[in-house]
Tab-separated table of C-alpha atoms in Angstrom:
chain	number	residue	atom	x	y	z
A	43	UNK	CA	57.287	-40.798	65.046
A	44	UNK	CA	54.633	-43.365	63.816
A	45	UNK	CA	56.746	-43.762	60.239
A	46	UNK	CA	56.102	-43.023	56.987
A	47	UNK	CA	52.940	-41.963	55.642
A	48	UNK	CA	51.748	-41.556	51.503
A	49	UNK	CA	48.750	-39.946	50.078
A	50	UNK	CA	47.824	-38.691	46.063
A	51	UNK	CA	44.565	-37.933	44.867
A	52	UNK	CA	43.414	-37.303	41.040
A	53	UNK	CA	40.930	-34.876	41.576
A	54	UNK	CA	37.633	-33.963	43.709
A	55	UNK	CA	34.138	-33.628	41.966
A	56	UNK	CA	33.242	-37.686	39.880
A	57	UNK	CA	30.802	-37.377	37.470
A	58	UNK	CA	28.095	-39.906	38.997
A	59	UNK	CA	27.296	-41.636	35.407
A	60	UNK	CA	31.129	-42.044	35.240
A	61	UNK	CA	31.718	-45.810	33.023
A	62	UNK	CA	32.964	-48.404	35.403
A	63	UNK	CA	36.021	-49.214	32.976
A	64	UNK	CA	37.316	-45.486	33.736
A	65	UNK	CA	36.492	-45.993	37.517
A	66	UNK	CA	38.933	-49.252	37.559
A	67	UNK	CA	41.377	-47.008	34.599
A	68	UNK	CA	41.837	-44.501	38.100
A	69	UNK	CA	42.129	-47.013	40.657
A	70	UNK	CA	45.027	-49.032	38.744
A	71	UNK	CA	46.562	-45.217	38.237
A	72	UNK	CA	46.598	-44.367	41.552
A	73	UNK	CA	47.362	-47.902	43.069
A	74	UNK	CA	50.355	-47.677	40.855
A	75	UNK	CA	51.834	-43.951	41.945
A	76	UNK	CA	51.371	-45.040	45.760
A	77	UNK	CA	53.656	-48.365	44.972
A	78	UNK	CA	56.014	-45.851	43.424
A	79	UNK	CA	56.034	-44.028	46.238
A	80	UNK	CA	55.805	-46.490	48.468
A	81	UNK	CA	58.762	-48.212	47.492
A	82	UNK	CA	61.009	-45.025	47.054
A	83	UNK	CA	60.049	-44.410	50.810
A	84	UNK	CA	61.509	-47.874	52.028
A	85	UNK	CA	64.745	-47.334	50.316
A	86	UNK	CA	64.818	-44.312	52.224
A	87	UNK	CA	63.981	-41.696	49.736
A	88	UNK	CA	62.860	-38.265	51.486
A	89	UNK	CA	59.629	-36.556	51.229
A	90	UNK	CA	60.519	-34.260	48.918
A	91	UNK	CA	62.109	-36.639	46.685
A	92	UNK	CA	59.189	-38.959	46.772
A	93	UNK	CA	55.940	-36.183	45.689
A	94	UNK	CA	58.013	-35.259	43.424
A	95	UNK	CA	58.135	-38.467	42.091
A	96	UNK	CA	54.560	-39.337	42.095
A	97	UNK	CA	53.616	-36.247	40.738
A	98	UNK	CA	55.792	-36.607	37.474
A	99	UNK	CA	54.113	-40.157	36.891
A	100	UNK	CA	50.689	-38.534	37.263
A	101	UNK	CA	51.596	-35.912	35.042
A	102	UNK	CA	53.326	-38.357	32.378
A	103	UNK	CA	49.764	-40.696	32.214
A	104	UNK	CA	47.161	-38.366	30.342
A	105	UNK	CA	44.302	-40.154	32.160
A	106	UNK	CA	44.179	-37.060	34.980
A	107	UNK	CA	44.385	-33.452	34.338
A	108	UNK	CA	48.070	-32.817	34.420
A	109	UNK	CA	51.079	-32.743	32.437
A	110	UNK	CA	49.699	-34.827	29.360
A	111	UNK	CA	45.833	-35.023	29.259
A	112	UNK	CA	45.849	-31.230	30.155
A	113	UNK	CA	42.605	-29.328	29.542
A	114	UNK	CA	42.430	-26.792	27.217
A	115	UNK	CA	42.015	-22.641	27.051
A	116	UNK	CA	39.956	-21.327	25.408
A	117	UNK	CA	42.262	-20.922	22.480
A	118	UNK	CA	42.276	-24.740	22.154
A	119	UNK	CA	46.267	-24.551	24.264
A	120	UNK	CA	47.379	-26.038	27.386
A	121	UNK	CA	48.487	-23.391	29.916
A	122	UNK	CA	49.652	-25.911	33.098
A	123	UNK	CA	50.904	-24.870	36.362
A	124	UNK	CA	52.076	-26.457	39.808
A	125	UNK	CA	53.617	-26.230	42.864
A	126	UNK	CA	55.798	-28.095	45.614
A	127	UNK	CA	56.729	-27.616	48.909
A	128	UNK	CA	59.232	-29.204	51.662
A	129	UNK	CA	58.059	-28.764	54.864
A	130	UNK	CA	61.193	-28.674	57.324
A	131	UNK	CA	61.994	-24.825	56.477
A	132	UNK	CA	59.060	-24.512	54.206
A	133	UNK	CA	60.770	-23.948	50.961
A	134	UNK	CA	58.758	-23.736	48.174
A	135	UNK	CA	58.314	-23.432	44.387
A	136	UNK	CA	55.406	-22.524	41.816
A	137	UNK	CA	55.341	-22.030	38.065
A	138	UNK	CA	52.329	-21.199	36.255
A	139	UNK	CA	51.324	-20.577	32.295
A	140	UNK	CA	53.355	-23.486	31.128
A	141	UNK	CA	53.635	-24.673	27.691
A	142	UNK	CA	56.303	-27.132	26.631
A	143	UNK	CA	57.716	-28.116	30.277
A	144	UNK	CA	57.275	-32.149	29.922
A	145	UNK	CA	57.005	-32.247	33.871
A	146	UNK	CA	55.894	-28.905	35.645
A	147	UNK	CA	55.973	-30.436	39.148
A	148	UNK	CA	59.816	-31.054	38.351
A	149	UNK	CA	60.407	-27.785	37.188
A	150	UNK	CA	58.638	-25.822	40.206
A	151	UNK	CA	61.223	-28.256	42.425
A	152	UNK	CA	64.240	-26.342	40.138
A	153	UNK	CA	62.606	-22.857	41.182
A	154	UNK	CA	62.739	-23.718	44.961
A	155	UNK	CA	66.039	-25.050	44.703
A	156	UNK	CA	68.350	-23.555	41.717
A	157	UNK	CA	66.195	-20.262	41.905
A	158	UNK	CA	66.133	-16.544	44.163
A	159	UNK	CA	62.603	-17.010	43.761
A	160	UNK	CA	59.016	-18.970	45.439
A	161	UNK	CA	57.673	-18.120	42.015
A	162	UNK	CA	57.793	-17.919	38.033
A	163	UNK	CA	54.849	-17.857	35.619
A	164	UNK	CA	54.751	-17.812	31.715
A	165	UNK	CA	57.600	-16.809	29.296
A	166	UNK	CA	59.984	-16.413	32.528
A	167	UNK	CA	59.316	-20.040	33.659
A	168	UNK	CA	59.501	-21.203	30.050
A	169	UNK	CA	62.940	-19.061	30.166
A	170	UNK	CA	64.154	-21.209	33.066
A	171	UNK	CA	62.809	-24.299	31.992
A	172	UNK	CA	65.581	-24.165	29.020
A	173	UNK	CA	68.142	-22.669	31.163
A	174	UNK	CA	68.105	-25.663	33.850
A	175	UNK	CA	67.488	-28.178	30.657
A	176	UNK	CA	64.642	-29.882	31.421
A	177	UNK	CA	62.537	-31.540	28.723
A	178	UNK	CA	60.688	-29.429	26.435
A	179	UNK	CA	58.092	-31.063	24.461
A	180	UNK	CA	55.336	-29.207	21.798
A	181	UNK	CA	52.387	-27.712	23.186
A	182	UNK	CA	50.566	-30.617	20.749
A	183	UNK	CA	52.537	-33.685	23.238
A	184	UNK	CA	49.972	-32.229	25.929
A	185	UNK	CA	47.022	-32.508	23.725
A	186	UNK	CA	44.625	-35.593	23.703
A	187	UNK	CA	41.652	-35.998	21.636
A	188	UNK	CA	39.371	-36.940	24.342
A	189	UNK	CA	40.000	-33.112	25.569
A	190	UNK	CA	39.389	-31.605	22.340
A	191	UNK	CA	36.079	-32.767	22.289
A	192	UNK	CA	35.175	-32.206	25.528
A	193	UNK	CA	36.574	-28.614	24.481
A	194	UNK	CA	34.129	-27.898	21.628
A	195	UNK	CA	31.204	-29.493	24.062
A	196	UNK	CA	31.987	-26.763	26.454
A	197	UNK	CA	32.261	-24.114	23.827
A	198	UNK	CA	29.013	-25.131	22.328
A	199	UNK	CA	27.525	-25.086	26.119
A	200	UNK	CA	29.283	-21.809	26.169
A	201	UNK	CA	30.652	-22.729	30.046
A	202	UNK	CA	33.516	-23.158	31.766
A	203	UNK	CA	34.052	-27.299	32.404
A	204	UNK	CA	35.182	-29.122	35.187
A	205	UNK	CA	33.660	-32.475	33.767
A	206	UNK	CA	36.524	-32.795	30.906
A	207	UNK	CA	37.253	-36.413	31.527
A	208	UNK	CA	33.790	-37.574	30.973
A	209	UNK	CA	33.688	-39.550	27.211
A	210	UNK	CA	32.382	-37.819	24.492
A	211	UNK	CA	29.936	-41.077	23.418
A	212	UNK	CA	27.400	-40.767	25.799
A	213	UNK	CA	27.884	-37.324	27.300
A	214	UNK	CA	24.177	-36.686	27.675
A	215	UNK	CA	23.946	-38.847	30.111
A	216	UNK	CA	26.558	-37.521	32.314
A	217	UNK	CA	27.381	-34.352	34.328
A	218	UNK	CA	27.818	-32.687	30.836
A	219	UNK	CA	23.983	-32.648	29.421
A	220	UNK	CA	23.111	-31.682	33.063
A	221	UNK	CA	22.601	-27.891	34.273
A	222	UNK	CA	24.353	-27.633	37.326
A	223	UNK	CA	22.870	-25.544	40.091
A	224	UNK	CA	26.911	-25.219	41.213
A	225	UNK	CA	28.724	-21.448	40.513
A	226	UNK	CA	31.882	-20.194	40.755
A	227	UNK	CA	31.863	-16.796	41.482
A	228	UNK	CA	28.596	-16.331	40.784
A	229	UNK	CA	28.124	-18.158	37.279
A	230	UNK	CA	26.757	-21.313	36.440
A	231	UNK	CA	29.346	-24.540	35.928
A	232	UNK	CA	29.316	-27.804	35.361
A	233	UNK	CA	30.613	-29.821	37.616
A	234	UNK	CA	31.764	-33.587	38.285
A	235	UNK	CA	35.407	-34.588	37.532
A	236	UNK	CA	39.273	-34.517	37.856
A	237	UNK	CA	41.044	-31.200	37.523
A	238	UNK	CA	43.859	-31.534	39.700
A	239	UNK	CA	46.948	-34.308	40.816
A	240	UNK	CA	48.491	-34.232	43.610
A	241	UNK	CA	50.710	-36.187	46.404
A	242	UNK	CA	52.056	-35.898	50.111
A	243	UNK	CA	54.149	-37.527	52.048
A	244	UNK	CA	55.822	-37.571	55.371
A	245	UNK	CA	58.743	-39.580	55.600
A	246	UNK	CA	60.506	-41.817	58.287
A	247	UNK	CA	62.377	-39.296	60.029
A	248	UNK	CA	58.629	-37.146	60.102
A	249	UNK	CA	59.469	-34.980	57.260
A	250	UNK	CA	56.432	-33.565	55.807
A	251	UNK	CA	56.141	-32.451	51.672
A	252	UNK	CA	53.362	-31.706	49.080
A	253	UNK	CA	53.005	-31.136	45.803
A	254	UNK	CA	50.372	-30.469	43.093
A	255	UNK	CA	49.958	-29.777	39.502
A	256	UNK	CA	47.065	-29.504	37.051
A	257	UNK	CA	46.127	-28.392	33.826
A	258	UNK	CA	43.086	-26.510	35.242
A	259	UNK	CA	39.736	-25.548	33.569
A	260	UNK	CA	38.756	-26.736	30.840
A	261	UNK	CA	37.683	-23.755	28.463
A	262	UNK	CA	39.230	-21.397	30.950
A	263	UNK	CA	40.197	-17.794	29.833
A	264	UNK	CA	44.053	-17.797	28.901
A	265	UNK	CA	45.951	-16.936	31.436
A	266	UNK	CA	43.989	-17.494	34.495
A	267	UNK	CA	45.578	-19.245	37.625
A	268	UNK	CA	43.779	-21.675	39.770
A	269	UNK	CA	44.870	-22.250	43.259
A	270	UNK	CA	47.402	-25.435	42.509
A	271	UNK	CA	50.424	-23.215	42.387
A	272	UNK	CA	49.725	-20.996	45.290
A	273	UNK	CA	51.342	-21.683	48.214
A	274	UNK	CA	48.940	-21.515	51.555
A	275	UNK	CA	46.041	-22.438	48.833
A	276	UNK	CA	46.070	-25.461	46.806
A	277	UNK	CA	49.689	-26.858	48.478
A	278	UNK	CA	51.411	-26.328	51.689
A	279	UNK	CA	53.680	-28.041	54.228
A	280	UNK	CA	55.130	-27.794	57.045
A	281	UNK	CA	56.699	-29.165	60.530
A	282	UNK	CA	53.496	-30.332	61.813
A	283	UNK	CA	51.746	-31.465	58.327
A	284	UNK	CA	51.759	-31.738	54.106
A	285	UNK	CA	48.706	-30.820	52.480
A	286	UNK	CA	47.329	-31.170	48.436
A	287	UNK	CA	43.543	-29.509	47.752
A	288	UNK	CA	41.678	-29.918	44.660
A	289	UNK	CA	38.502	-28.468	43.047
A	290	UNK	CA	37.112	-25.459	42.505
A	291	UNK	CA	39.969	-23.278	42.639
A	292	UNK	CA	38.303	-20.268	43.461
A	293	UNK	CA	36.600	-21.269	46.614
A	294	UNK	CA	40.417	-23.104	47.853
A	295	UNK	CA	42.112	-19.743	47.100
A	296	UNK	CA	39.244	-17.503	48.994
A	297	UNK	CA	39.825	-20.126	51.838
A	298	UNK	CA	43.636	-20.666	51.931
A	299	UNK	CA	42.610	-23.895	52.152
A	300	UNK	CA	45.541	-25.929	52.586
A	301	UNK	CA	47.424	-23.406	55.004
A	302	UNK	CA	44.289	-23.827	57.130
A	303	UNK	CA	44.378	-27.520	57.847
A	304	UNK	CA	47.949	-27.448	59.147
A	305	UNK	CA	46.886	-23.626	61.458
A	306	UNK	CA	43.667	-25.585	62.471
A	307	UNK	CA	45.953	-27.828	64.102
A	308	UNK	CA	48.583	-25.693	65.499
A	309	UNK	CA	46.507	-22.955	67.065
A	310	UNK	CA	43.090	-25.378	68.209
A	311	UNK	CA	45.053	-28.449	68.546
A	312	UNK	CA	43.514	-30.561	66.035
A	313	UNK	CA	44.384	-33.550	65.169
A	314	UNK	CA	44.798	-34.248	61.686
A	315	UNK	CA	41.697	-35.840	60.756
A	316	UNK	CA	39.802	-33.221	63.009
A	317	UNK	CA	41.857	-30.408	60.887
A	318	UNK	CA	40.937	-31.589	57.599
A	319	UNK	CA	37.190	-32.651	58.626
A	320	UNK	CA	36.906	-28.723	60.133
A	321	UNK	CA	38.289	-27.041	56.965
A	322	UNK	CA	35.823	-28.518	54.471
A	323	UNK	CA	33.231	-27.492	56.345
A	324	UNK	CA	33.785	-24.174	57.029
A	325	UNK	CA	36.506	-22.744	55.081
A	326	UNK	CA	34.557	-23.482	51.622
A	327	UNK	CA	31.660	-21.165	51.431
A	328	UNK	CA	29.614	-22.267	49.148
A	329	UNK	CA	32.655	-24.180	46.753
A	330	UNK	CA	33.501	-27.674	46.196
A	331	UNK	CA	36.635	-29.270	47.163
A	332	UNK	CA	38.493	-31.682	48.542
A	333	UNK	CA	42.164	-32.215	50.082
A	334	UNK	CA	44.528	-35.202	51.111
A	335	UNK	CA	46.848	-34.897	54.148
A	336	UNK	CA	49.539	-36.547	56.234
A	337	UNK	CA	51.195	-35.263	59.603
A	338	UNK	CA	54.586	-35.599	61.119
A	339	UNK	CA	53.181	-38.237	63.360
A	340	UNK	CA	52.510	-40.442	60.078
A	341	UNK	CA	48.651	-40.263	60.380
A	342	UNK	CA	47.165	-39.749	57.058
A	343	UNK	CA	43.352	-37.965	55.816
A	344	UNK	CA	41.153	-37.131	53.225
A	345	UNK	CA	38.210	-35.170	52.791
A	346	UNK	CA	36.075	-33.652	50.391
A	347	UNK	CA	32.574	-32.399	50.067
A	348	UNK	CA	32.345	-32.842	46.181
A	349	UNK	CA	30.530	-35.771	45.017
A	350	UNK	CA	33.780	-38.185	45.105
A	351	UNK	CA	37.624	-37.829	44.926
A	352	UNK	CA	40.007	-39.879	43.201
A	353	UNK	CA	41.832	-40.892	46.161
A	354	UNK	CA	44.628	-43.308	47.609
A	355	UNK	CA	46.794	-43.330	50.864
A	356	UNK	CA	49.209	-45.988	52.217
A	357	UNK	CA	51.305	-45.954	55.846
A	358	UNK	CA	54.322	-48.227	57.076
A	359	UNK	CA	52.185	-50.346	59.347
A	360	UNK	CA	51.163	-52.095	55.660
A	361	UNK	CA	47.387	-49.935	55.825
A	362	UNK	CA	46.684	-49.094	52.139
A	363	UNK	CA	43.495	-47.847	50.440
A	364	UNK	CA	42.435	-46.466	46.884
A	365	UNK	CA	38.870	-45.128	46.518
A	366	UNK	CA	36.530	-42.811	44.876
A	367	UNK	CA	33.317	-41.775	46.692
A	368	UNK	CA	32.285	-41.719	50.024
C-alpha cells in the first residue's frame, strides 16, 4: 500500500473573468476540507468516515453548490441530491429531490447503511430523513441571495445556468453576458462555474470511498436529476479505486463516467492517472467535465476538460496541492 490518499473538488467549468477575491474565497475552502480530512485520516478515521466528512463541510459553507448555496428550480426552490459509496463491497447510497435535509451527503450514508435500499428520491427520502432524525432545516436555510439573482438573470436569459456563482455586479463581463457555443442535449447553455462538491479518499489500510452532492442547475426544471446521485455516473468506488465527476451532468451520465475510470483500469490495465486522462477524452462526447480520483495504491488524479476545476488533493508522503485551472 503507498498510504493514504485525499482528493475534493468544488466543481469543473471557472468562469474566466472570475474576481480574484472569490478565486482565493475557493482555495481557503478547499485547503480547509483537505486539513479536515487530512487530519481525520491520521487518527485513523476510514474512508468512508472521512468523505463523508468533507462533504458535510462543503455542503454547510454556501460558497459551492451544495447543501447551503444551492441553486435554484425554476420555481425559485432548492431540490438537492447526492450520493456516497464505500468501496470494499461497494455499498452505496443516493437520495435525490431534497428539501429540508441540512446535510444530504449524511443522509444518503443512512440509506446505504440503516436502509433495504441503494436509493430514495423526494417525499420518500424526506420520509426517512425524519425517521432516522437528522436535521431538518426550511427550504429558505438553503437559499442565498447571491443565487436569487443569478436566478432571475437566467430567467431573463431564458437558459438553463451553470455560471450561478458568478456576482451579480459585473455579470456582463463574465460567462453570463456571453453566448456560449456549449449545449446540452442539443440547446444552448451557459457555461463556466461550480455545480457540484465532492471528495475521495483511500485510506491506510487501501480502502477506497467517494462521495458527491450538489444542488445542480441553476434554473433547472423541478424535478430533474443530474448525474451526482447515480452510482457508476457522477460517484463510484471500488477495490481498485474512488471516483467524484462534476459538470455537465448529462454528458457524465451518457458516459458512466466515473464507473469508467476504475473499468479503464481493471480491464486495460491503466494506471490511475492513465484511467482518468483516457476517460475525459473519450467518454465525454461533446460535454464538459471533470473528475478527481484516488486508487488503492494511494496515487491520486484529476482531470477535466472544462475551462478549470476547483480542485485539491493531499497524500501521506506530506504532497499537497489546491488549484483551479490548468
Amino acid at each position: 500500500m503507498g498510504g493514504w490518499a485525499i482528493a475534493v473538488h468544488g466543481g469543473a467549468g471557472v468562469d474566466p473573468n472570475l474576481p480574484l477575491q472569490r478565486q482565493e474565497e475557493a482555495k481557503q475552502l478547499l485547503t480547509r476540507c483537505l486539513n479536515l480530512g487530512i487530519s481525520a485520516l491520521r487518527s485513523n478515521a476510514s474512508a468512508i468516515d472521512v468523505v463523508e466528512l468533507v462533504v458535510r463541510e462543503l455542503e454547510t459553507d454556501p460558497l459551492f453548490n451544495s447543501g447551503r448555496g444551492s441553486a435554484l428550480t425554476e420555481k425559485g426552490t432548492v431540490e438537492m441530491e447526492a450520493s456516497i459509496m464505500d468501496g470494499p463491497k461497494r455499498r452505496c447510497g443516493a437520495v435525490s429531490g431534497l428539501t429540508t435535509v441540512k446535510n444530504p451527503i449524511s443522509l444518503a450514508r443512512l440509506v446505504m447503511d440503516k436502509s433495504p435500499h441503494s436509493y430514495l428520491a423526494f417525499d420518500g427520502a424526506e420520509e426517512f430523513a425524519r425517521q432516522q432524525g437528522v436535521e431538518i432545516v426550511d427550504n429558505d436555510y438553503f437559499i442565498t441571495p447571491e443565487n436569487v439573482g443569478m436566478l432571475k438573470l437566467a430567467k431573463e436569459a431564458n437558459a438553463i445556468l451553470f455560471d450561478y456563482r458568478i456576482p451579480t455586479v459585473g455579470y456582463e463581463t463574465c460567462g453570463a453576458g456571453v453566448e456560449s457555443p456549449l449545449q446540452m442535449n442539443g440547446l444552448p447553455i451557459s457555461v463556466y462555474a461550480p455545480e457540484t462538491v465532492g471528495c475521495v479518499v483511500v485510506d491506510g489500510e487501501g480502502r477506497c470511498a467517494a462521495a458527491t452532492s450538489t444542488g445542480g442547475l441553476m434554473n433547472k426544471m423541478t424535478g430533474r436529476i443530474g448525474d451526482s446521485p447515480l452510482i457508476g455516473s457522477g460517484t463510484y468506488a471500488c477495490n481498485v479505486c474512488g471516483v467524484s465527476c462534476t459538470g455537465e451532468g448529462e454528458a457524465i451520465i451518457r458516459g458512466t463516467l466515473a464507473r469508467e475510470v476504475a473499468a479503464v483500469m481493471e480491464y486495460k490495465g491503466l494506471c490511475l492517472q492513465e484511467a482518468v486522462d483516457f476517460v475525459i477524452k473519450h467518454r465525454l462526447d461533446e460535454g464538459k467535465a471533470g473528475l478527481i480520483a484516488v486508487s488503492n495504491t494511494g496515487e491520486v488524479a484529476c482531470g477535466f476538460n472544462s475551462n478549470g476545476m476547483f480542485r485539491g488533493c493531499a497524500t501521506e508522503d506530506g504532497f499537497m496541492e489546491v488549484g483551479i485551472w490548468e
